[in-house]
């Protein structure tokens, strides 16, 4: 990849990321906002590829696309909205928000531009993904070991919060009621 | 032995709290018995100490508490603490006897007061700053519940004010302790060590700040002007027993802190600030007396005389900080007087508050103008009150004179400006005579009708205190013999 | 493409995200603001990795960030569902009883 | 042995007195006999002590022992005190009907304090006695406590003398600082500056007790007490002790350049001014009271000019004289219920025995030769004459005035116009002591004999002439009674205006200040507490009423302010949180 | 590698999984089996943690996890606190539909706190944060009431925001250092530009503040304390703080002094304690008051964190205070849990006469929170004050002391009615059904609060050891 190409690509992706990011809060329906966010993520994911992060870039793109899809479904299913049709302008004190955001941006930008960042230490490994794999299985093993209970906890927590009816509602207090008492019957072999 | 003295009341309090089935009479008499037993132990300690050859710290006990922080459970008695320990024992016996007539929750009252007694004894026995502080704070808590639980009038409010105010003082004290602790090398909270090697000798600024924190904390407790305003409402709304303990014992914690902690541990700063103390003492003496003179409420009046009397102590310890080569004798006299005054004030004011409680008990009023001619219907009450009043105004043959004479003689000898406070003596006399005249003499007025003379419990409790007042007033040697060596040591420590 | 420019873009994304998080009333939209902020963090982390220290640590960090984003969003949906069920609300303004 | 005598001398009446006073009504039956017995034993002990001159000292306070001793001075005074006490108690046994136990108890304590004063050799011992004396005088003057007026009079006496007593506290401190120790005899050895302070303190205390100017007014109020009390108080006891103290510390006075002159003039002026006051009185007891001040003035003058012997003689002679006069006045008061001179006219004729005794004593008071005061006074005046001529002149004026007031009383009581009505007889219990005392008044001049031997006969003659001449003049023309003299020079009003009222006003003002300002901050906090702590029922109607100070308001406002950010609005939380972080970063950027 | 280092953590995790799974097969009334499983797992974990496996302090997993004294203390504290929470919730949770899940979530969140405390690597810290937070959102919302949902929402949104700032900070710091392990942070960051360092540090600290419940991320604490079930309220005001504060100490100890970290932490501490105290002044709901009081307590707890590495007293003082605080705070919540029908302060009227033991526990806990000796918090406060002074922040000590006085005020507003001192008229709520578990837990916790103070010498000796890095 030539440097020019990289630069051009980066700027295009950057503009896309920021532009679609901003669009999230400009469009008038949640569905569109979701799509805009997805595009922004994809742009950043691609930018990561430019930064040599092949695996992570791809993962970002994939994860975010999936997530945005879920988000859209979620909104239709649970919120009972037709995302395409609901006009939306539900904001409060946007001036304050804009002020804080602008201040933050100025601060972070000043940091980015003014700080004498140190020189690069070391060189990127030849096979970035292998290095990542080694790290995960090696020095940073504990991180991934801990992520797994995080995912487990997320599962439990999300289910507990989101589902109103637990097993005792369905199967009775001693779990002996068959079939389950569901408002909308379903399931295998039903 | 000393720990037994300190914790015996607490040990007796626990079953009283824990077993609700204990009857009222049992609880009352248990209280009396335990305090009497404790006083007996204290008497034994006193005799042993008085007859021992070696003055200084005796009955020392030391147990590891937080060794890494340089704090231990360290207790002991010397000539400064022994009189106050004994005072505590006596005042609580008197209170226990007085409360034999108490109808409101006697079991809890006994337990609470026994707890309070342990905190007071522990404080005076403490030889470690943290131990001192623990008991200091717990005494506040205990007294809060005494006032709030058994008080009258606006008790909740007064109790809260008391708690907030003195708690503020205790935290200032804590800051001062931390300052001492950090300044000592190696860090320690041990009073004996800190006294032996006073820290902060070469840093007047920090030393001054630490002393300021200590003084603030102790001044609130004492109390001196202008930190005294918690005292009148606390007394006015407190029950008689609570007032007696508060004025008789708790106030002494402040002045005891002066002689036990501030003076020997920060001698340089103490000398530098002595003039401030003298000024505060003078103002407290005069201001307390004058404000007391204007009171219309008997108990408030007595409360303000406490400000006056404790002002003498501050005056004396302040004068002891004015070091000059040829005034050693005067300074020793002043310090001896200060400690004597603590004991004397404890006994006298304890008696006065118990007697004032009789008024509340009979007619729910302390208004001086509401009474008149009481001597006619309650001659014994009048006699007792008169004796207590004359003792309080510093008449010879009572302990107050012994203390005040020493304070003034020594104080003036060390710092002539102390003489400015002399009119306090006259104003105090005036206010007591006025009160006596209004309440007890003249024709019988409305409130006085049907006033029943004091009961045996009231007689014996106040009689015990007044008998000691007279004893010290006539034969001060047994007490002074204990105090003098300690005062000499202290004066030497301040002067080094 | 320098570190500065990458960081600048990241800062822009982060700021836009903050704006969204602060200004939106609907819970899900607030979450989108948060996602955008994370988006900026991802970009910045990538930039740091490439320009400052291309060590494996940086990559693992990115993975952690992405996992965090995922699990936080999952929780977000769950909480939004709960809110919807128990209060019939989907806006933060409608859940403002606890104050003071 | 001798120490035991001294101890008993003080302790016996003190203990018996305390016992009687504390037992109160329970001891009424035995009170009189017990008290008289005690006083009699006391007299014996006093004589014994005067003869053996014991001395004793015991440890009391650090740096200050408790020393007692009898020397030439106290050897003369002690028997006087004991004798007068006994006689007055005999009179009182007949005179005082109510609560005898309390009365005799207090009298004995009082007598013990006086004895102690007379024997004290150290400042602490002196101060103990001094203050107890003041306090018992309060209780005795206010003995009939049902009258607030009398109790108030006692308070005035106590407070006035106590104010002066502060001088002794000051003196003690100064003596310690001056390095002289607290022995009375050694005070003159204090270092010069401190010696002046010691001296000033002692002088003020003594002038107060001796009712010299400007403290004289308390004596007037003290007349509201029982006559027996007045008799003791004015003759051998409290007032006399003021003069006695000055005599005792005469070397100290002489050691300073100013004290002796000051004291001498204070005595002389008092003798003149209070002499005039006495002349102006229309009440027998008031007249006698003012005359006490005036006569003590001679003692004080004696101390100032260094005539210790003369002063002592004057003191002793005056004690007998004045006790007799007061007892007589008391006898008539009991019999007639009045002490107004107008109403007493002719009383002496009706009760001639008492009248004669009164007459002898009054003549002695007037300085008529050859009665005691004529001689003793001259003993003082001759020393004054050597000291300074103006002082002597003042002394002569005072002598003239004393003859005038004595004559006034004498002639009224022996007047023949009317015979006042009242009880028929004055019992022996009252008459005998009066007679004995009058005898003493007549004869105690012998005490002054040793100096008289060397005295200037001219002076004696002048004194005699003045006394007799004045008596004649008074008999012929009467005396003027100017208002200023009748009202004791307005001294009490002045004291009230200058000291008492300002102090009371200040006290009230400070009390208001204390409640409103010093306490204000805390009041406000507790006010808000009350509001919160009490349940709704109590809460609103008892809101802090008046004093809400800045601290309380501030704390409450801050507490309310602190809850404001917790709006419940999430986006505001976000804004705040981000803002705080931005600020935190900015601060760190700035300080780094 | 040394996986044995993580045995206690593994035990907790297994306990969580087992409790959850067992719950699926248990009848509603017999979910105590799940409770027993959770308790057993915690007990095992505590046993392993208490016996230093493989001998004393050491690092594990290539230095990313420090199994040192501080971690051991945090483990034991978290485990002990969680046990107490389960105990005090024994009545409230029994028979609830989500009882077993609650235990699983409690264990998971506790595990997150432990991981944070032991984290010696920024990444572990971030993951620990997630592990601690996510179950917390669920726990808050478990009550399923409108208020609980709102509290869950706020907790979640704040948690998400501060999670993001934390990740931002981690990115910046690791970018600057070129590594994420604390050992390398300490050496690599010293030469880096302070401005960037400050930004990264503040961002990470902000995340920790969310877990600790301190300013500026305190908003969720009073809401959650008020609206969640009492069991959960007790948990979330206690356990996350343990992890977060130890983690903060570890982090600040590792950060180089080129930035004035003590000032930052001191300001946050002062703000937390002042805001918490003032806001608590006029509260009328007992649990909300406690929520605010924990905000102020975090302020005091931040004192030793502010002087991390600058005073020998700081770390033991922090751990001692945490121990005392945990016991004391749980005692207060246990009393609340034992009296579910009393929500407002006024309803505690006359508690001392009808439930003297509970009143005693309340007295010990509230006065303990004030710092009255000899309760543990007193020694904690004393040593933290001393540490702050020693570490060069005497002004902060004074601020803390003044705040302590102010705090007394609202605790007394609660104690006053409880000891029947304000108005005799109030018809004190008649005590409802007995809640034996909560009552016993209250007494045990109060006793523990006292014992920590009385035995503070022992506790101190146990925790007085340097950090491993």
Short mmCIF file of C-alpha atoms in Angstrom, two decimals, chain D residues 277-522:
data_model
loop_
_atom_site.label_atom_id
_atom_site.label_comp_id
_atom_site.label_asym_id
_atom_site.label_seq_id
_atom_site.Cartn_x
_atom_site.Cartn_y
_atom_site.Cartn_z
CA UNK D 277 -22.32 61.32 110.02
CA UNK D 278 -22.87 60.02 113.52
CA UNK D 279 -23.79 63.44 114.70
CA UNK D 280 -26.42 63.64 112.00
CA UNK D 281 -28.17 60.35 112.80
CA UNK D 282 -31.65 60.15 114.26
CA UNK D 283 -31.54 56.44 114.89
CA UNK D 284 -29.62 55.20 117.88
CA UNK D 285 -28.10 52.17 116.22
CA UNK D 286 -27.16 54.14 113.12
CA UNK D 287 -25.50 56.70 115.33
CA UNK D 288 -23.54 54.03 117.10
CA UNK D 289 -22.62 52.41 113.81
CA UNK D 290 -21.20 55.60 112.38
CA UNK D 291 -19.38 56.17 115.61
CA UNK D 292 -17.78 52.76 115.23
CA UNK D 293 -16.28 53.78 111.95
CA UNK D 294 -15.15 57.00 113.44
CA UNK D 295 -13.59 55.39 116.50
CA UNK D 296 -11.89 52.75 114.39
CA UNK D 297 -10.53 55.66 112.46
CA UNK D 298 -8.38 56.40 115.49
CA UNK D 299 -7.08 52.85 115.48
CA UNK D 300 -6.25 53.09 111.80
CA UNK D 301 -4.65 56.42 112.41
CA UNK D 302 -2.61 54.79 115.14
CA UNK D 303 -1.42 52.11 112.78
CA UNK D 304 -0.46 54.76 110.28
CA UNK D 305 1.54 56.81 112.69
CA UNK D 306 3.09 53.82 114.34
CA UNK D 307 1.38 54.05 117.69
CA UNK D 308 0.73 50.36 118.00
CA UNK D 309 0.26 50.33 121.73
CA UNK D 310 -2.02 53.32 121.68
CA UNK D 311 -4.01 51.82 118.88
CA UNK D 312 -4.36 48.54 120.69
CA UNK D 313 -5.53 50.27 123.80
CA UNK D 314 -8.03 52.27 121.78
CA UNK D 315 -9.24 49.06 120.16
CA UNK D 316 -9.76 47.25 123.42
CA UNK D 317 -11.36 50.17 125.17
CA UNK D 318 -13.62 50.85 122.28
CA UNK D 319 -14.65 47.22 122.20
CA UNK D 320 -15.98 47.33 125.70
CA UNK D 321 -17.57 50.71 125.23
CA UNK D 322 -19.30 49.94 122.00
CA UNK D 323 -20.51 46.54 123.10
CA UNK D 324 -22.10 48.11 126.12
CA UNK D 325 -23.76 50.80 124.05
CA UNK D 326 -25.14 48.37 121.50
CA UNK D 327 -26.42 45.98 124.07
CA UNK D 328 -28.17 48.78 125.82
CA UNK D 329 -29.66 49.93 122.56
CA UNK D 330 -30.68 46.35 121.94
CA UNK D 331 -32.29 46.06 125.32
CA UNK D 332 -34.38 49.12 124.64
CA UNK D 333 -35.15 47.95 121.16
CA UNK D 334 -36.49 44.71 122.55
CA UNK D 335 -38.41 46.52 125.23
CA UNK D 336 -39.79 49.37 123.16
CA UNK D 337 -39.62 48.05 119.65
CA UNK D 338 -37.88 51.14 118.38
CA UNK D 339 -34.43 52.52 117.95
CA UNK D 340 -35.44 55.97 116.80
CA UNK D 341 -33.93 58.54 119.08
CA UNK D 342 -37.13 60.56 119.28
CA UNK D 343 -39.03 57.58 120.53
CA UNK D 344 -36.34 56.64 122.97
CA UNK D 345 -36.31 59.93 124.81
CA UNK D 346 -36.21 59.28 128.50
CA UNK D 347 -35.62 55.58 128.18
CA UNK D 348 -32.60 55.76 130.43
CA UNK D 349 -34.68 57.18 133.21
CA UNK D 350 -37.20 54.44 132.97
CA UNK D 351 -34.61 51.67 133.18
CA UNK D 352 -31.99 53.39 135.27
CA UNK D 353 -29.63 50.47 135.63
CA UNK D 354 -29.26 50.13 131.91
CA UNK D 355 -29.39 53.89 131.66
CA UNK D 356 -26.47 54.39 133.99
CA UNK D 357 -24.39 51.82 132.18
CA UNK D 358 -25.27 53.43 128.91
CA UNK D 359 -24.38 56.78 130.31
CA UNK D 360 -20.96 55.66 131.48
CA UNK D 361 -20.21 54.10 128.14
CA UNK D 362 -21.45 57.15 126.26
CA UNK D 363 -19.27 59.40 128.36
CA UNK D 364 -16.34 57.16 127.64
CA UNK D 365 -17.17 57.40 123.96
CA UNK D 366 -17.22 61.14 124.27
CA UNK D 367 -13.71 61.01 125.64
CA UNK D 368 -14.63 62.40 128.97
CA UNK D 369 -11.90 62.04 131.56
CA UNK D 370 -11.01 59.89 133.27
CA UNK D 371 -12.83 57.25 131.32
CA UNK D 372 -10.98 54.86 129.10
CA UNK D 373 -11.26 56.36 125.63
CA UNK D 374 -10.06 59.72 126.85
CA UNK D 375 -6.75 58.16 127.69
CA UNK D 376 -6.40 55.80 124.81
CA UNK D 377 -7.37 58.39 122.23
CA UNK D 378 -4.77 60.72 123.56
CA UNK D 379 -2.29 57.87 123.26
CA UNK D 380 -3.02 57.88 119.54
CA UNK D 381 -3.19 61.59 119.09
CA UNK D 382 0.09 62.25 120.77
CA UNK D 383 1.78 60.02 118.22
CA UNK D 384 -0.09 61.79 115.46
CA UNK D 385 1.07 65.10 116.77
CA UNK D 386 4.64 64.00 116.32
CA UNK D 387 3.86 62.65 112.91
CA UNK D 388 2.28 65.74 111.44
CA UNK D 389 0.38 68.74 112.65
CA UNK D 390 -2.55 68.56 110.19
CA UNK D 391 -3.11 64.99 111.16
CA UNK D 392 -3.27 66.01 114.77
CA UNK D 393 -5.67 68.78 113.93
CA UNK D 394 -7.93 66.35 112.14
CA UNK D 395 -7.70 64.10 115.17
CA UNK D 396 -8.82 66.90 117.39
CA UNK D 397 -11.79 67.66 115.16
CA UNK D 398 -12.68 64.01 115.27
CA UNK D 399 -12.47 64.04 119.04
CA UNK D 400 -14.77 66.99 119.13
CA UNK D 401 -17.26 65.23 116.88
CA UNK D 402 -17.14 62.09 118.99
CA UNK D 403 -18.01 64.08 122.01
CA UNK D 404 -20.84 65.63 120.03
CA UNK D 405 -22.50 62.42 118.96
CA UNK D 406 -21.96 60.73 122.25
CA UNK D 407 -23.49 63.71 123.92
CA UNK D 408 -26.41 63.71 121.55
CA UNK D 409 -27.29 60.13 122.41
CA UNK D 410 -26.64 60.63 126.08
CA UNK D 411 -28.84 63.66 126.46
CA UNK D 412 -31.70 62.30 124.44
CA UNK D 413 -31.84 59.09 126.38
CA UNK D 414 -31.55 60.84 129.71
CA UNK D 415 -34.02 63.48 128.54
CA UNK D 416 -36.98 63.95 130.81
CA UNK D 417 -39.82 65.03 128.55
CA UNK D 418 -41.55 61.74 128.14
CA UNK D 419 -41.42 58.19 129.40
CA UNK D 420 -41.77 55.79 126.54
CA UNK D 421 -44.24 52.99 127.01
CA UNK D 422 -43.27 49.33 126.72
CA UNK D 423 -42.26 46.27 128.64
CA UNK D 424 -41.60 46.86 132.25
CA UNK D 425 -38.34 45.31 132.97
CA UNK D 426 -35.14 44.39 131.36
CA UNK D 427 -34.03 41.06 132.73
CA UNK D 428 -30.79 40.37 134.47
CA UNK D 429 -29.60 38.38 131.50
CA UNK D 430 -29.50 41.62 129.61
CA UNK D 431 -28.56 44.02 132.34
CA UNK D 432 -25.56 42.22 133.74
CA UNK D 433 -23.53 42.08 130.55
CA UNK D 434 -24.23 45.73 129.91
CA UNK D 435 -23.09 46.66 133.34
CA UNK D 436 -19.93 44.61 133.11
CA UNK D 437 -19.07 46.11 129.77
CA UNK D 438 -19.74 49.61 130.99
CA UNK D 439 -17.34 48.97 133.81
CA UNK D 440 -14.82 47.93 131.29
CA UNK D 441 -15.50 51.04 129.26
CA UNK D 442 -14.79 53.11 132.26
CA UNK D 443 -11.66 51.41 133.42
CA UNK D 444 -9.86 49.98 130.47
CA UNK D 445 -8.02 53.21 130.12
CA UNK D 446 -5.44 51.61 132.33
CA UNK D 447 -4.24 49.81 129.28
CA UNK D 448 -3.08 53.13 128.00
CA UNK D 449 -1.26 53.87 131.24
CA UNK D 450 2.21 52.86 130.24
CA UNK D 451 2.34 55.37 127.42
CA UNK D 452 0.49 57.89 129.44
CA UNK D 453 3.30 57.91 131.89
CA UNK D 454 5.38 59.51 129.24
CA UNK D 455 2.56 61.40 127.64
CA UNK D 456 2.26 65.07 127.32
CA UNK D 457 -0.11 66.31 130.04
CA UNK D 458 -1.04 69.21 127.77
CA UNK D 459 -2.47 66.89 125.22
CA UNK D 460 -4.53 65.09 127.84
CA UNK D 461 -5.81 68.35 129.09
CA UNK D 462 -6.73 69.54 125.62
CA UNK D 463 -8.60 66.34 125.03
CA UNK D 464 -10.45 66.63 128.28
CA UNK D 465 -11.38 70.19 127.55
CA UNK D 466 -12.61 69.42 124.11
CA UNK D 467 -14.70 66.54 125.34
CA UNK D 468 -16.26 68.31 128.25
CA UNK D 469 -16.72 71.53 126.32
CA UNK D 470 -18.43 69.85 123.47
CA UNK D 471 -20.67 67.90 125.80
CA UNK D 472 -21.70 71.11 127.43
CA UNK D 473 -22.32 72.76 124.09
CA UNK D 474 -24.42 69.87 122.89
CA UNK D 475 -26.41 69.94 126.04
CA UNK D 476 -27.01 73.61 125.64
CA UNK D 477 -27.61 74.00 121.92
CA UNK D 478 -28.13 70.55 120.51
CA UNK D 479 -26.50 69.45 117.28
CA UNK D 480 -27.21 70.09 113.60
CA UNK D 481 -28.43 67.16 111.52
CA UNK D 482 -27.44 67.93 107.94
CA UNK D 483 -28.90 65.65 105.24
CA UNK D 484 -25.56 64.60 103.86
CA UNK D 485 -24.52 63.35 107.22
CA UNK D 486 -27.82 61.67 107.90
CA UNK D 487 -27.54 59.68 104.69
CA UNK D 488 -24.03 58.48 105.36
CA UNK D 489 -22.49 60.82 102.80
CA UNK D 490 -24.44 59.01 100.09
CA UNK D 491 -21.77 56.34 100.12
CA UNK D 492 -24.05 53.44 99.39
CA UNK D 493 -25.77 55.27 96.61
CA UNK D 494 -22.40 56.13 95.19
CA UNK D 495 -21.27 52.52 95.41
CA UNK D 496 -24.45 51.45 93.69
CA UNK D 497 -24.06 54.02 90.99
CA UNK D 498 -20.37 53.49 90.44
CA UNK D 499 -19.97 49.76 90.92
CA UNK D 500 -23.09 47.71 91.50
CA UNK D 501 -25.39 49.00 88.80
CA UNK D 502 -22.78 49.07 86.08
CA UNK D 503 -21.82 45.51 86.95
CA UNK D 504 -25.42 44.36 86.88
CA UNK D 505 -25.99 46.19 83.63
CA UNK D 506 -22.88 44.70 82.16
CA UNK D 507 -23.95 41.26 83.32
CA UNK D 508 -27.34 41.61 81.70
CA UNK D 509 -25.81 42.93 78.52
CA UNK D 510 -23.28 40.11 78.42
CA UNK D 511 -26.00 37.56 79.02
CA UNK D 512 -27.96 38.92 76.09
CA UNK D 513 -24.82 38.97 74.03
CA UNK D 514 -24.10 35.42 75.03
CA UNK D 515 -27.51 34.18 74.05
CA UNK D 516 -27.79 36.12 70.88
CA UNK D 517 -24.37 36.17 69.38
CA UNK D 518 -21.98 33.71 70.90
CA UNK D 519 -24.64 31.08 70.86
CA UNK D 520 -26.31 32.23 67.68
CA UNK D 521 -24.52 30.01 65.25
CA UNK D 522 -25.12 26.92 67.22
#
